[in-house]
């Protein structure tokens, strides 16, 4: 039976450290603030936004919530982003994705000041990550890295396979593993012989969005398996991209869903907000 990588415990520790840092900043008159913008009624997004606001409270970060109707015009959202860019109380801006279809997500991401881009989705921050000289890391991949590190495995020289190439998870994840000297392969829907490639992985990261996509025969004995997927099963329960029950018998360490990567994403958002506050107050 594999080591269970406890995302709740690791994220709790990160949030506690962040809370201490925020209290110290507050003593110096700096109050980190995060603006969270939700457009529309997507139920999953509502839950994410509410969890992010709760985490702000726990970390003593000021949170500013903006809930806009589904039919908000792109121009109106751009104006709000511009107002938040100029607001000194707001150090980080998070626009919850996905946005309604009539709004161009890239336009909105590009409008957020790179210094307040705590999701690290702005092209400037994406470029910095590519170069390896960054202020913010995208929250989910950064959370995955912290979970891999929590197992004590040394990434350097390891075969790493990332399934998924989204801008939010797969691509930056691969880049972070590369920065740590992993030998990285990115797989996607056009990949041939995917199970064979996955079987070579010492570290396997699944970010596909398909229930139980990674089966035990795709996993090398002793691998570290990070499951980013969040899928809702027919019975209403959440499950990851990995067939957890079968894979846990084979691998060395595995993240559960829920309780793995999910809580880490929020903890990293808190960390990024503090980093943003420090940068904007010339402390970094
Ligand atoms: P996307 O849908 O943007 O990307 C999915 C990727 O999986 C694509 O690159 C796609 O390939 C690839 N893929 C799809 N089907 C296959 C297949 N049959 N074989 C190989 N590759 C395949 O999703 P995201 O990256 O945004 O998210 C992935 C998962 O992670 C989702 O379940 C999402 O809910 C979850 N997630 C969880 C977070 C957390 O905090 N825990 C945060 C963000 C996401 P192609 O590019 O060729 O289409």
Coordinates of C-alpha atoms and ligand atoms in Angstrom, one line a residue:
X1 CA 0.0 0.0 0.0
X2 CA 1.3 3.4 -1.1
X3 CA 2.1 6.4 1.1
X4 CA -1.0 8.7 1.0
X5 CA 0.2 12.2 0.2
X6 CA -2.0 14.3 2.5
X7 CA -2.8 17.5 0.7
X8 CA -4.9 18.7 3.5
X9 CA -2.0 18.5 6.0
X10 CA 0.6 20.0 3.7
X11 CA -1.8 22.9 2.7
X12 CA -2.6 23.5 6.3
X13 CA 1.0 24.0 7.1
X14 CA 1.5 26.3 4.2
X15 CA -1.5 28.4 5.2
X16 CA -0.3 28.5 8.8
X17 CA 3.1 29.8 7.7
X18 CA 1.4 32.3 5.4
X19 CA -0.9 33.5 8.2
X20 CA 2.2 34.2 10.4
X21 CA 3.8 36.1 7.6
X22 CA 0.6 38.2 7.0
X23 CA 0.5 39.0 10.7
X24 CA 4.1 40.2 10.6
X25 CA 3.3 42.3 7.5
X26 CA 0.2 43.8 9.2
X27 CA 2.5 44.9 12.1
X28 CA 4.4 46.9 9.4
X29 CA 1.1 48.4 8.2
X30 CA 0.9 46.2 5.1
X31 CA -2.4 44.4 4.7
X32 CA -2.3 41.9 1.8
X33 CA -5.6 42.0 -0.2
X34 CA -7.0 39.6 -2.8
X35 CA -9.9 40.5 -5.1
X36 CA -11.9 37.5 -6.3
X37 CA -14.2 38.0 -9.3
X38 CA -16.9 35.6 -10.2
X39 CA -19.0 36.0 -13.3
X40 CA -22.2 33.9 -13.6
X41 CA -23.7 31.1 -11.7
X42 CA -21.4 28.1 -12.3
X43 CA -21.9 25.9 -9.2
X44 CA -18.3 24.6 -9.1
X45 CA -16.9 28.1 -9.5
X46 CA -19.1 29.3 -6.7
X47 CA -17.6 26.6 -4.4
X48 CA -14.0 27.5 -5.4
X49 CA -14.6 31.2 -4.9
X50 CA -16.1 30.6 -1.4
X51 CA -13.2 28.3 -0.5
X52 CA -10.7 30.9 -1.6
X53 CA -12.5 33.6 0.5
X54 CA -12.5 31.3 3.6
X55 CA -8.7 30.7 3.1
X56 CA -8.1 34.4 2.9
X57 CA -9.9 34.8 6.3
X58 CA -7.8 32.0 7.8
X59 CA -4.6 33.6 6.6
X60 CA -5.7 37.2 7.7
X61 CA -5.7 38.3 4.1
X62 CA -8.3 40.9 3.2
X63 CA -10.6 39.5 0.5
X64 CA -12.7 41.6 -1.8
X65 CA -15.5 39.6 -3.5
X66 CA -17.1 40.7 -6.8
X67 CA -20.1 38.6 -8.0
X68 CA -21.2 39.7 -11.5
X69 CA -24.2 38.5 -13.4
X70 CA -23.9 35.9 -16.2
X71 CA -24.7 38.6 -18.9
X72 CA -21.9 41.0 -17.8
X73 CA -20.3 42.6 -20.9
X74 CA -16.7 42.0 -21.6
X75 CA -16.1 45.7 -21.5
X76 CA -17.6 45.9 -18.0
X77 CA -15.3 43.2 -16.7
X78 CA -12.3 44.8 -18.3
X79 CA -13.3 48.1 -16.5
X80 CA -13.5 46.3 -13.2
X81 CA -10.1 44.7 -13.7
X82 CA -8.7 48.1 -14.5
X83 CA -10.2 49.6 -11.3
X84 CA -8.6 46.7 -9.3
X85 CA -5.3 47.2 -11.0
X86 CA -5.3 50.8 -9.7
X87 CA -6.5 49.9 -6.2
X88 CA -3.7 49.9 -3.7
X89 CA -5.6 47.8 -1.3
X90 CA -5.8 45.0 -3.8
X91 CA -2.5 43.1 -4.2
X92 CA -3.8 40.1 -6.1
X93 CA -6.6 39.8 -8.7
X94 CA -8.2 36.5 -9.4
X95 CA -10.9 36.1 -12.0
X96 CA -12.5 32.7 -11.6
X97 CA -12.4 30.7 -14.8
X98 CA -14.2 29.6 -16.9
X99 CA -15.9 32.8 -17.9
X100 CA -19.2 32.9 -19.8
X101 CA -18.7 32.1 -23.5
X102 CA -19.3 35.7 -24.7
X103 CA -16.2 36.9 -22.7
X104 CA -12.7 36.4 -24.2
X105 CA -10.7 34.9 -21.3
X106 CA -7.4 35.8 -22.8
X107 CA -8.4 39.4 -23.1
X108 CA -9.3 39.4 -19.4
X109 CA -6.1 37.6 -18.3
X110 CA -4.0 40.0 -20.4
X111 CA -5.7 43.0 -18.7
X112 CA -4.6 42.0 -15.2
X113 CA -1.5 43.7 -14.1
X114 CA 1.3 41.0 -14.1
X115 CA 2.3 42.3 -10.6
X116 CA -1.2 41.4 -9.3
X117 CA -1.6 38.2 -11.4
X118 CA -1.6 35.7 -8.5
X119 CA -2.8 32.9 -10.8
X120 CA 0.3 33.5 -12.9
X121 CA -1.7 33.2 -16.2
X122 CA -0.6 36.5 -17.7
X123 CA 1.8 36.0 -20.7
X124 CA 4.5 38.0 -18.8
X125 CA 4.4 35.6 -15.9
X126 CA 4.1 32.6 -18.2
X127 CA 7.3 33.8 -20.0
X128 CA 9.1 34.3 -16.7
X129 CA 8.2 30.7 -15.7
X130 CA 9.6 29.4 -19.0
X131 CA 12.9 31.3 -18.3
X132 CA 12.9 30.1 -14.7
X133 CA 13.0 33.6 -13.2
X134 CA 9.6 34.1 -11.7
X135 CA 7.7 35.9 -8.9
X136 CA 4.6 33.7 -9.1
X137 CA 4.0 30.1 -9.9
X138 CA 0.6 29.0 -11.1
X139 CA -1.1 27.6 -8.0
X140 CA -2.0 24.1 -9.1
X141 CA 1.4 23.1 -10.5
X142 CA 3.1 24.8 -7.5
X143 CA 0.9 22.8 -5.2
X144 CA 1.8 19.5 -7.1
X145 CA 5.5 20.3 -6.7
X146 CA 5.1 20.9 -2.9
X147 CA 3.3 17.5 -2.7
X148 CA 6.0 15.7 -4.6
X149 CA 8.6 17.4 -2.3
X150 CA 6.6 16.2 0.7
X151 CA 7.3 12.6 -0.2
X152 CA 11.1 13.2 0.0
X153 CA 11.7 12.0 -3.6
X154 CA 14.5 13.8 -5.4
X155 CA 13.1 14.9 -8.8
X156 CA 16.5 15.4 -10.4
X157 CA 17.2 12.8 -13.1
X158 CA 13.8 11.1 -12.6
X159 CA 11.5 10.2 -15.5
X160 CA 8.5 12.5 -15.2
X161 CA 5.4 12.1 -17.3
X162 CA 2.6 14.8 -17.3
X163 CA -0.7 13.8 -18.9
X164 CA -2.4 17.0 -20.1
X165 CA -1.0 20.1 -21.8
X166 CA -3.3 22.9 -20.7
X167 CA -1.8 26.3 -20.0
X168 CA -3.2 26.2 -16.5
X169 CA -1.8 22.8 -15.4
X170 CA 0.0 20.5 -17.8
X171 CA 2.5 22.9 -19.5
X172 CA 3.6 24.8 -16.4
X173 CA 3.8 21.5 -14.5
X174 CA 6.1 20.1 -17.0
X175 CA 8.2 23.3 -16.9
X176 CA 8.5 23.2 -13.1
X177 CA 9.6 19.5 -13.2
X178 CA 12.2 20.4 -15.9
X179 CA 13.5 23.3 -13.7
X180 CA 14.1 20.7 -11.1
X181 CA 16.1 18.5 -13.5
X182 CA 13.4 16.0 -14.2
X183 CA 13.4 14.3 -17.6
X184 CA 10.0 15.3 -18.7
X185 CA 7.5 13.9 -21.3
X186 CA 4.2 15.7 -21.9
X187 CA 1.3 13.5 -23.1
X188 CA -2.0 14.6 -24.6
X189 CA -5.0 13.3 -26.6
X190 CA -2.8 12.7 -29.8
X191 CA -0.1 10.8 -27.9
X192 CA 0.6 7.4 -29.3
X193 CA 1.4 4.5 -26.9
X194 CA 0.4 6.6 -23.9
X195 CA 0.2 3.6 -21.4
X196 CA 3.7 2.6 -22.4
X197 CA 5.1 6.1 -21.8
X198 CA 3.3 6.4 -18.5
X199 CA 4.8 3.1 -17.3
X200 CA 8.2 4.6 -17.6
X201 CA 7.4 7.4 -15.2
X202 CA 9.0 7.6 -11.8
X203 CA 6.7 10.6 -11.2
X204 CA 3.4 10.6 -13.0
X205 CA 1.1 13.7 -13.0
X206 CA -2.4 13.2 -14.4
X207 CA -4.2 16.4 -15.4
X208 CA -6.7 15.0 -18.0
X209 CA -10.2 15.6 -16.6
X210 CA -11.3 12.0 -17.2
X211 CA -12.6 9.7 -14.4
X212 CA -10.1 6.9 -13.6
X213 CA -8.2 7.5 -16.8
X214 CA -4.9 6.2 -15.3
X215 CA -5.3 2.5 -14.6
X216 CA -2.9 0.3 -12.6
X217 CA -1.3 -1.2 -15.7
X218 CA -0.2 2.3 -16.7
X219 CA 1.8 2.8 -13.5
X220 CA 5.4 1.7 -12.8
X221 CA 5.9 -0.1 -9.5
X222 CA 7.2 2.4 -6.9
X223 CA 6.1 5.6 -8.8
X224 CA 4.9 8.8 -7.2
X225 CA 1.4 9.6 -8.6
X226 CA -0.1 13.0 -8.5
X227 CA -3.7 13.2 -9.5
X228 CA -4.9 16.7 -10.5
X229 CA -8.2 15.7 -11.9
X230 CA -11.5 16.7 -10.4
X231 CA -14.4 14.7 -11.9
X232 CA -17.9 14.3 -10.6
X233 CA -19.1 10.7 -10.8
X234 CA -22.7 9.6 -11.6
X235 CA -23.3 9.1 -7.9
X236 CA -22.4 12.8 -7.3
X237 CA -19.0 12.0 -5.5
X238 CA -15.7 13.5 -6.7
X239 CA -13.0 11.3 -8.2
X240 CA -9.7 12.0 -9.8
X241 CA -8.1 11.0 -13.1
X242 CA -6.4 8.0 -11.4
X243 CA -8.0 4.7 -10.5
X244 CA -7.0 5.3 -6.9
X245 CA -7.9 1.9 -5.4
X246 CA -6.0 -0.2 -8.0
X247 CA -3.0 2.2 -8.4
X248 CA -2.4 2.7 -4.7
X249 CA -1.4 -1.0 -4.5
X250 CA 1.4 -0.5 -7.0
X251 CA 2.9 3.0 -6.5
X252 CA 5.1 4.3 -3.7
X253 CA 3.0 7.5 -3.0
X254 CA -0.3 8.9 -4.3
X255 CA -2.6 11.9 -3.8
X256 CA -6.2 11.2 -3.0
X257 CA -9.1 13.1 -4.6
X258 CA -10.5 14.9 -2.7
X259 CA -7.8 15.9 -0.2
X260 CA -4.8 16.0 -2.5
X261 CA -4.0 18.7 -5.0
X262 CA -7.2 20.6 -4.5
X263 CA -6.4 22.2 -1.1
X264 CA -2.9 22.9 -2.3
X265 CA -4.1 25.1 -5.1
X266 CA -5.8 27.4 -2.6
X267 CA -2.8 27.4 -0.2
X268 CA -0.5 28.5 -3.1
X269 CA -2.9 31.3 -4.0
X270 CA -2.6 32.6 -0.5
X271 CA 1.2 32.4 -0.8
X272 CA 1.1 34.2 -4.1
X273 CA -1.0 37.0 -2.7
X274 CA 1.5 37.6 0.1
X275 CA 4.3 37.6 -2.5
X276 CA 2.3 40.2 -4.5
X277 CA 1.9 42.4 -1.5
X278 CA 5.6 42.3 -0.8
X279 CA 6.5 43.1 -4.4
X280 CA 4.1 46.0 -4.4
X281 CA 5.6 47.3 -1.2
X282 CA 9.1 47.0 -2.5
X283 CA 10.0 44.2 -0.1
X284 CA 10.9 41.7 -2.7
Ligands
LIG1 P1 -8.0 20.7 -20.0 O1 -9.3 20.1 -20.4 O2 -7.7 22.1 -20.3 O3 -6.8 19.8 -20.5 C1 -6.9 18.4 -20.4 C2 -5.7 17.8 -21.1 O4 -5.9 16.4 -21.1 C3 -5.6 18.3 -22.5 O5 -4.2 18.6 -22.8 C4 -6.0 17.0 -23.3 O6 -5.2 16.8 -24.5 C5 -5.6 15.9 -22.4 N1 -6.4 14.7 -22.7 C6 -7.8 14.7 -22.8 N2 -8.2 13.4 -23.1 C7 -7.0 12.7 -23.3 C8 -6.7 11.4 -23.6 N3 -7.7 10.5 -23.9 N4 -5.5 10.9 -23.6 C9 -4.5 11.8 -23.3 N5 -4.7 13.1 -23.0 C10 -5.9 13.5 -23.0 O7 -8.0 20.5 -18.4 P2 -7.2 21.3 -17.2 O8 -5.7 21.1 -17.5 O9 -7.7 22.6 -17.0 O10 -7.6 20.3 -16.0 C11 -7.3 19.0 -15.9 C12 -8.1 18.4 -14.8 O11 -7.6 18.9 -13.6 C13 -9.6 18.6 -14.7 O12 -10.2 17.5 -14.1 C14 -9.7 19.8 -13.8 O13 -11.0 19.8 -13.2 C15 -8.6 19.5 -12.8 N6 -8.1 20.7 -12.2 C16 -7.9 20.6 -10.8 C17 -7.4 21.7 -10.1 C18 -7.2 21.5 -8.7 O14 -7.0 22.5 -8.0 N7 -7.1 20.3 -8.2 C19 -7.1 22.9 -10.8 C20 -7.2 22.9 -12.2 C21 -7.7 21.8 -12.9 P3 -5.4 17.8 -25.8 O15 -4.6 19.0 -25.4 O16 -4.7 17.1 -26.9 O17 -6.8 18.1 -26.0

